[in-house]
JSON list of C-alpha atoms in Angstrom, two decimals:
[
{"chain": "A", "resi": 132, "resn": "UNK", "atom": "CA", "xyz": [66.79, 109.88, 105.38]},
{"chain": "A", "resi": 133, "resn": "UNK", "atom": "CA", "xyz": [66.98, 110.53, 101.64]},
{"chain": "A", "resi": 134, "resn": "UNK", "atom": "CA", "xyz": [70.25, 112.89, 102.46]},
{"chain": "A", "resi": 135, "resn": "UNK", "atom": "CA", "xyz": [71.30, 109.95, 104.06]},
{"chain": "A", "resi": 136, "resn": "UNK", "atom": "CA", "xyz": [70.92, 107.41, 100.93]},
{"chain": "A", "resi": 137, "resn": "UNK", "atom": "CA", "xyz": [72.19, 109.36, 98.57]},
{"chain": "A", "resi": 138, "resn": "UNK", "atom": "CA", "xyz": [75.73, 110.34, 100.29]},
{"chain": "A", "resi": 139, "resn": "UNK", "atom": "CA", "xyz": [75.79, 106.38, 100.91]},
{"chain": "A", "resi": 140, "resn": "UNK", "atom": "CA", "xyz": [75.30, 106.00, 97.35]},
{"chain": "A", "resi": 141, "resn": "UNK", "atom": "CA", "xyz": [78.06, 108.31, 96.46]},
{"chain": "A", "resi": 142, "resn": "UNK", "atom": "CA", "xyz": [80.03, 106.72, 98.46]},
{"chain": "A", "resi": 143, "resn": "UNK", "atom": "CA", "xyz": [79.32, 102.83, 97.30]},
{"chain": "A", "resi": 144, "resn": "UNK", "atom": "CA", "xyz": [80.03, 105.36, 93.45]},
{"chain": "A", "resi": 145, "resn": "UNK", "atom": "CA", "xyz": [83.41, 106.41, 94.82]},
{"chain": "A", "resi": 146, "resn": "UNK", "atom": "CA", "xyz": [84.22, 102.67, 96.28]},
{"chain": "A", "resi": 147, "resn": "UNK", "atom": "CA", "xyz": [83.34, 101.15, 93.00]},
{"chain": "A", "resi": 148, "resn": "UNK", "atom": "CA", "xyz": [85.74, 103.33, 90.72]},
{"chain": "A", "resi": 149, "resn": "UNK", "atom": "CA", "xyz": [88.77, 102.37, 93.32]},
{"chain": "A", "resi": 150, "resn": "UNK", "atom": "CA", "xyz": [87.49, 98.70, 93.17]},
{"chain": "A", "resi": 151, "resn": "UNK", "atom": "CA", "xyz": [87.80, 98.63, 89.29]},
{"chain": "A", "resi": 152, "resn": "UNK", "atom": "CA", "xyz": [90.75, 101.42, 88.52]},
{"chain": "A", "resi": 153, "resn": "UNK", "atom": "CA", "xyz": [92.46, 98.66, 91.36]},
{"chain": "A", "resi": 154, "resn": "UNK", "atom": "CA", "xyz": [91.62, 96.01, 88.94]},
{"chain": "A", "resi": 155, "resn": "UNK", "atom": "CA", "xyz": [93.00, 97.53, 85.96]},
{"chain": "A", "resi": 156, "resn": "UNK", "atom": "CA", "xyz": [96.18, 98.15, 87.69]},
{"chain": "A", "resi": 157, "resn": "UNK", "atom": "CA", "xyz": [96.37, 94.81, 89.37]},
{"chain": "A", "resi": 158, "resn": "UNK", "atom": "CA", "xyz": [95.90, 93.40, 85.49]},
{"chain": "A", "resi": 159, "resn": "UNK", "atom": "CA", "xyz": [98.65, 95.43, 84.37]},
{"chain": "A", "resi": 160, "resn": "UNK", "atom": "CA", "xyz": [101.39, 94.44, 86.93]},
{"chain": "A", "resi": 161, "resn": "UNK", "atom": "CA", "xyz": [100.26, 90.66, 85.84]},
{"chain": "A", "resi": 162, "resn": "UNK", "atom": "CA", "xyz": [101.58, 90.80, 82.72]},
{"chain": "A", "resi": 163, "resn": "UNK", "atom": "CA", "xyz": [104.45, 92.90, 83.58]},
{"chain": "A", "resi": 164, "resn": "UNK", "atom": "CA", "xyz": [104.97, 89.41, 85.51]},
{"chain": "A", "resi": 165, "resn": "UNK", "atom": "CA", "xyz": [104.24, 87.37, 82.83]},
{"chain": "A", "resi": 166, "resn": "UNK", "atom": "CA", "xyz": [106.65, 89.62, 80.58]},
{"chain": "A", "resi": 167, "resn": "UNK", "atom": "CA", "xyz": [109.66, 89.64, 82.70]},
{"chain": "A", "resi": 168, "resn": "UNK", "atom": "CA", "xyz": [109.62, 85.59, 83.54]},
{"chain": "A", "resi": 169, "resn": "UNK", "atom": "CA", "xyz": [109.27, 85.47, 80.08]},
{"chain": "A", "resi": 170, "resn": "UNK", "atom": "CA", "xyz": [112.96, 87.41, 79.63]},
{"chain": "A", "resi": 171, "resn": "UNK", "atom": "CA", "xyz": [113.94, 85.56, 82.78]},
{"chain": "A", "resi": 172, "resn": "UNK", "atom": "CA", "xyz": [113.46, 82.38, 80.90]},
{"chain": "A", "resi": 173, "resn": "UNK", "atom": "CA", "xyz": [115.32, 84.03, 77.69]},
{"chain": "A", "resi": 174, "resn": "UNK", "atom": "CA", "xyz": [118.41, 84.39, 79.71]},
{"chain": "A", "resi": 175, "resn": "UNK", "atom": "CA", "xyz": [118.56, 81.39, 81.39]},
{"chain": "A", "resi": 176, "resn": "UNK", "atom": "CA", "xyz": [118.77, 79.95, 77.68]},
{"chain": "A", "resi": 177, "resn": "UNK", "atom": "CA", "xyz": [121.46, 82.11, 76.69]},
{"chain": "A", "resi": 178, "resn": "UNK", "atom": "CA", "xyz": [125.61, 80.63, 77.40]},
{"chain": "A", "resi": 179, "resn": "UNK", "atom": "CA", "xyz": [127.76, 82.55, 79.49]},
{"chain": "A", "resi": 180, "resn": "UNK", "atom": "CA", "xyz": [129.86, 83.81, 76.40]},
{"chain": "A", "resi": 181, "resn": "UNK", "atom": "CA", "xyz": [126.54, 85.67, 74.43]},
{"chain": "A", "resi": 182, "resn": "UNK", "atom": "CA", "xyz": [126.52, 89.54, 74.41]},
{"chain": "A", "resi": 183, "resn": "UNK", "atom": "CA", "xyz": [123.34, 90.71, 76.50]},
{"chain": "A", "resi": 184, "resn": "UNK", "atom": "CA", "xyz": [121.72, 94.03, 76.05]},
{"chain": "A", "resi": 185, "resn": "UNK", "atom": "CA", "xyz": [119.77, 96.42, 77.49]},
{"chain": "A", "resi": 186, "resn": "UNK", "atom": "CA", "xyz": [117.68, 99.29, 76.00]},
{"chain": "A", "resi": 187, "resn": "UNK", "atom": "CA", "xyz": [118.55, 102.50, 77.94]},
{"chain": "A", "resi": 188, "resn": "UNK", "atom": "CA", "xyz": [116.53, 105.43, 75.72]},
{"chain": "A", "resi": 189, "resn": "UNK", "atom": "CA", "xyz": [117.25, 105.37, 72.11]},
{"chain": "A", "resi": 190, "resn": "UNK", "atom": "CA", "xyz": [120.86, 103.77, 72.81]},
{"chain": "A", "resi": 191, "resn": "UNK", "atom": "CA", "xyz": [121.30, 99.73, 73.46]},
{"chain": "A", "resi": 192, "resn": "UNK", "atom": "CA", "xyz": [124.26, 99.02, 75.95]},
{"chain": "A", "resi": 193, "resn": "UNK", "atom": "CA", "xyz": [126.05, 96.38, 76.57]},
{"chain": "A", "resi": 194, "resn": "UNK", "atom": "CA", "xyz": [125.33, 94.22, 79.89]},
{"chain": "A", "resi": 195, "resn": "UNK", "atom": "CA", "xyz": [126.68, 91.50, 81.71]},
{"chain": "A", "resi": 196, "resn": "UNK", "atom": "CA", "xyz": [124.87, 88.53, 81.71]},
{"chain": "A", "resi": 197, "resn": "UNK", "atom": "CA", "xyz": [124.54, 88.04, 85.38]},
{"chain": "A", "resi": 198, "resn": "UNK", "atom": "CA", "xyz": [123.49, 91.47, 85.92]},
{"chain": "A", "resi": 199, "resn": "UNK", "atom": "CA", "xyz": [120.94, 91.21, 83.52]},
{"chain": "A", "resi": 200, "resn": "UNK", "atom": "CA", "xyz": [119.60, 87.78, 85.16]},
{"chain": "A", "resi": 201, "resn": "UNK", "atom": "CA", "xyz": [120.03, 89.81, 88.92]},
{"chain": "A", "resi": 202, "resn": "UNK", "atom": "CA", "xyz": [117.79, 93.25, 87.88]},
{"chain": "A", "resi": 203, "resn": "UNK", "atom": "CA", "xyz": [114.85, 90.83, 85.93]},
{"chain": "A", "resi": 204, "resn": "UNK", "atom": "CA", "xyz": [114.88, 88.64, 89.17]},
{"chain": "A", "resi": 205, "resn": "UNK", "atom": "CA", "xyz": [114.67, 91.88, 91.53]},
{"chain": "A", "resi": 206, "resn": "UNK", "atom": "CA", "xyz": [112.34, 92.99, 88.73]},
{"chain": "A", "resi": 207, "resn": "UNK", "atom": "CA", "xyz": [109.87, 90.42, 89.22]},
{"chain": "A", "resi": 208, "resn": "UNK", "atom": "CA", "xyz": [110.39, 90.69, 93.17]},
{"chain": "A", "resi": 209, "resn": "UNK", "atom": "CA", "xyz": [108.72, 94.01, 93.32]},
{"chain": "A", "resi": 210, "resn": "UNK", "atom": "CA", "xyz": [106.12, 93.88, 90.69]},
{"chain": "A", "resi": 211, "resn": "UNK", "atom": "CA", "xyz": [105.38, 90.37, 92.52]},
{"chain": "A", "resi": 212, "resn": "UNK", "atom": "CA", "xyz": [105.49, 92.38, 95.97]},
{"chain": "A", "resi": 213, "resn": "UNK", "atom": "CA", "xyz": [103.30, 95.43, 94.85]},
{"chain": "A", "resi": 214, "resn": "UNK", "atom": "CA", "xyz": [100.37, 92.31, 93.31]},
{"chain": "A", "resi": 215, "resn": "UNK", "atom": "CA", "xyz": [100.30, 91.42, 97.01]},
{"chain": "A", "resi": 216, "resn": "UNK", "atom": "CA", "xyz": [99.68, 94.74, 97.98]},
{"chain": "A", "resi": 217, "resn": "UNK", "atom": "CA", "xyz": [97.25, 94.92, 95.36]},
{"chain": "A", "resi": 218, "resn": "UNK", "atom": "CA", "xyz": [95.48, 92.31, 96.21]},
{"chain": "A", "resi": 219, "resn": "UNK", "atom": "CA", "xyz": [95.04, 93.23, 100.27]},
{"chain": "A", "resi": 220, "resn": "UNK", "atom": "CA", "xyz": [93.86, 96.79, 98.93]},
{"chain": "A", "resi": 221, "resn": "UNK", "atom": "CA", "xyz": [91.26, 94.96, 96.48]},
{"chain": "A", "resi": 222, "resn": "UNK", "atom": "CA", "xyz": [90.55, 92.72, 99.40]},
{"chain": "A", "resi": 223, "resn": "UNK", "atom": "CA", "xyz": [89.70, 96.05, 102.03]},
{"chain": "A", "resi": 224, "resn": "UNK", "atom": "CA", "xyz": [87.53, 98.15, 99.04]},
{"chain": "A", "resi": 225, "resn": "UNK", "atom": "CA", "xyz": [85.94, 95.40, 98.58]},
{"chain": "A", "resi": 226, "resn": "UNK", "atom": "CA", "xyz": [84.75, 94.80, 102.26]},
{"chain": "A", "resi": 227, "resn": "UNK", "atom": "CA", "xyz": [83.67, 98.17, 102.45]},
{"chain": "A", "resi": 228, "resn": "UNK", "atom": "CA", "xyz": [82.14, 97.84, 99.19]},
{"chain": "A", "resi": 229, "resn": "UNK", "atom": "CA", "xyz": [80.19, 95.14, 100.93]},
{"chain": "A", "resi": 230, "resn": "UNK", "atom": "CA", "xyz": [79.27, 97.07, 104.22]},
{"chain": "A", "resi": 231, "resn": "UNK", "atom": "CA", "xyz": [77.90, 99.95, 102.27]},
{"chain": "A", "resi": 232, "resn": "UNK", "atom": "CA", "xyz": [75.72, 97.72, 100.27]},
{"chain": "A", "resi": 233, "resn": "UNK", "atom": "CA", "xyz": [74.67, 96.62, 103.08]},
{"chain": "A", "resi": 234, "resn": "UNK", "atom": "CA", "xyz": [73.83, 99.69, 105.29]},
{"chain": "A", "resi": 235, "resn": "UNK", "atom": "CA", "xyz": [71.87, 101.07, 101.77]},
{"chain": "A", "resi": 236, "resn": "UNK", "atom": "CA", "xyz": [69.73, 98.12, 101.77]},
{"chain": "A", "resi": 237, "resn": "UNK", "atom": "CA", "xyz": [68.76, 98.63, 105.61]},
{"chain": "A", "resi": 238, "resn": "UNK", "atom": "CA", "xyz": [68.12, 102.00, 104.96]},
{"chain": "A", "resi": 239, "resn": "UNK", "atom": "CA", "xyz": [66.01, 101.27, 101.95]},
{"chain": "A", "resi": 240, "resn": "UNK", "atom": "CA", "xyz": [64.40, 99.20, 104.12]},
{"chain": "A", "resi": 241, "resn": "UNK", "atom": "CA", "xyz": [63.66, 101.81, 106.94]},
{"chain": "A", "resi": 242, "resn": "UNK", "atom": "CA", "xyz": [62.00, 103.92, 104.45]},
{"chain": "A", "resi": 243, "resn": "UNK", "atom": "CA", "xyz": [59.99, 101.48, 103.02]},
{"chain": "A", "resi": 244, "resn": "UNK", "atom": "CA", "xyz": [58.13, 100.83, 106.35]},
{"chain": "A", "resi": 245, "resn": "UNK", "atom": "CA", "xyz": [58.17, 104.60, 107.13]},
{"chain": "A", "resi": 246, "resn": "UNK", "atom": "CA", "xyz": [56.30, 104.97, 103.50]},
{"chain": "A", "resi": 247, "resn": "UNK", "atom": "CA", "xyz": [54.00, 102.21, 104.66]},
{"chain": "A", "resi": 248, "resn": "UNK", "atom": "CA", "xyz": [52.79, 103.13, 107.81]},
{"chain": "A", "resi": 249, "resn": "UNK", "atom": "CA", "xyz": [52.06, 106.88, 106.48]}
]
């Protein structure tokens, strides 16, 4: 029975890390969002005429307006997309999270009345 709890607690260990190295990622990917609506915004601000452009390694190159509106927008579509995922990942660790806690407590419980009746 002790075998028992302690690979359940190892396990609940292992659950927790995902649970929180999910929520660090899921906080990074927000403020990509927030950062790229942000640019979005920019260029809806800018006229038709201004020069956009875009940082490509150590060189900045010259990019059509529309384009640049088009690949923030697309962007923002998949950092939006993988936030969703994210969140139904977050959402299953921390069921099982859940269930663990609970199967530890029954089993705590088990032993207790074992240690009583002896």
């Amino acid at each position: 029975m002790q075998r028992d709890l302690e690979s359940k607690a190892n396990a609940l260990s292992k659950i927790q890390k995902d649970v929180s190295k999910n929520h660090q990622v899921r906080k990074q990917y927000t403020i990509q969002v927030g950062e790229n609506e942000l640019v979005l915004k920019e260029l809806e601000l800018v006229n038709d005429e201004a020069n956009v452009y875009k940082l490509i390694g150590p060189v900045l190159v010259k990019q059509d307006l529309a384009e640049a509106k088009a690949n923030v927008k697309k962007r923002i579509e998949y950092i939006s997309a993988e936030l969703k995922r994210m969140d139904r990942a977050l959402k299953d660790l921390e069921d099982k999270q859940n269930s663990k806690k609970e199967s530890i407590f029954k089993l705590q419980q088990k032993m207790q009345a074992v240690q009583t009746k002896a």
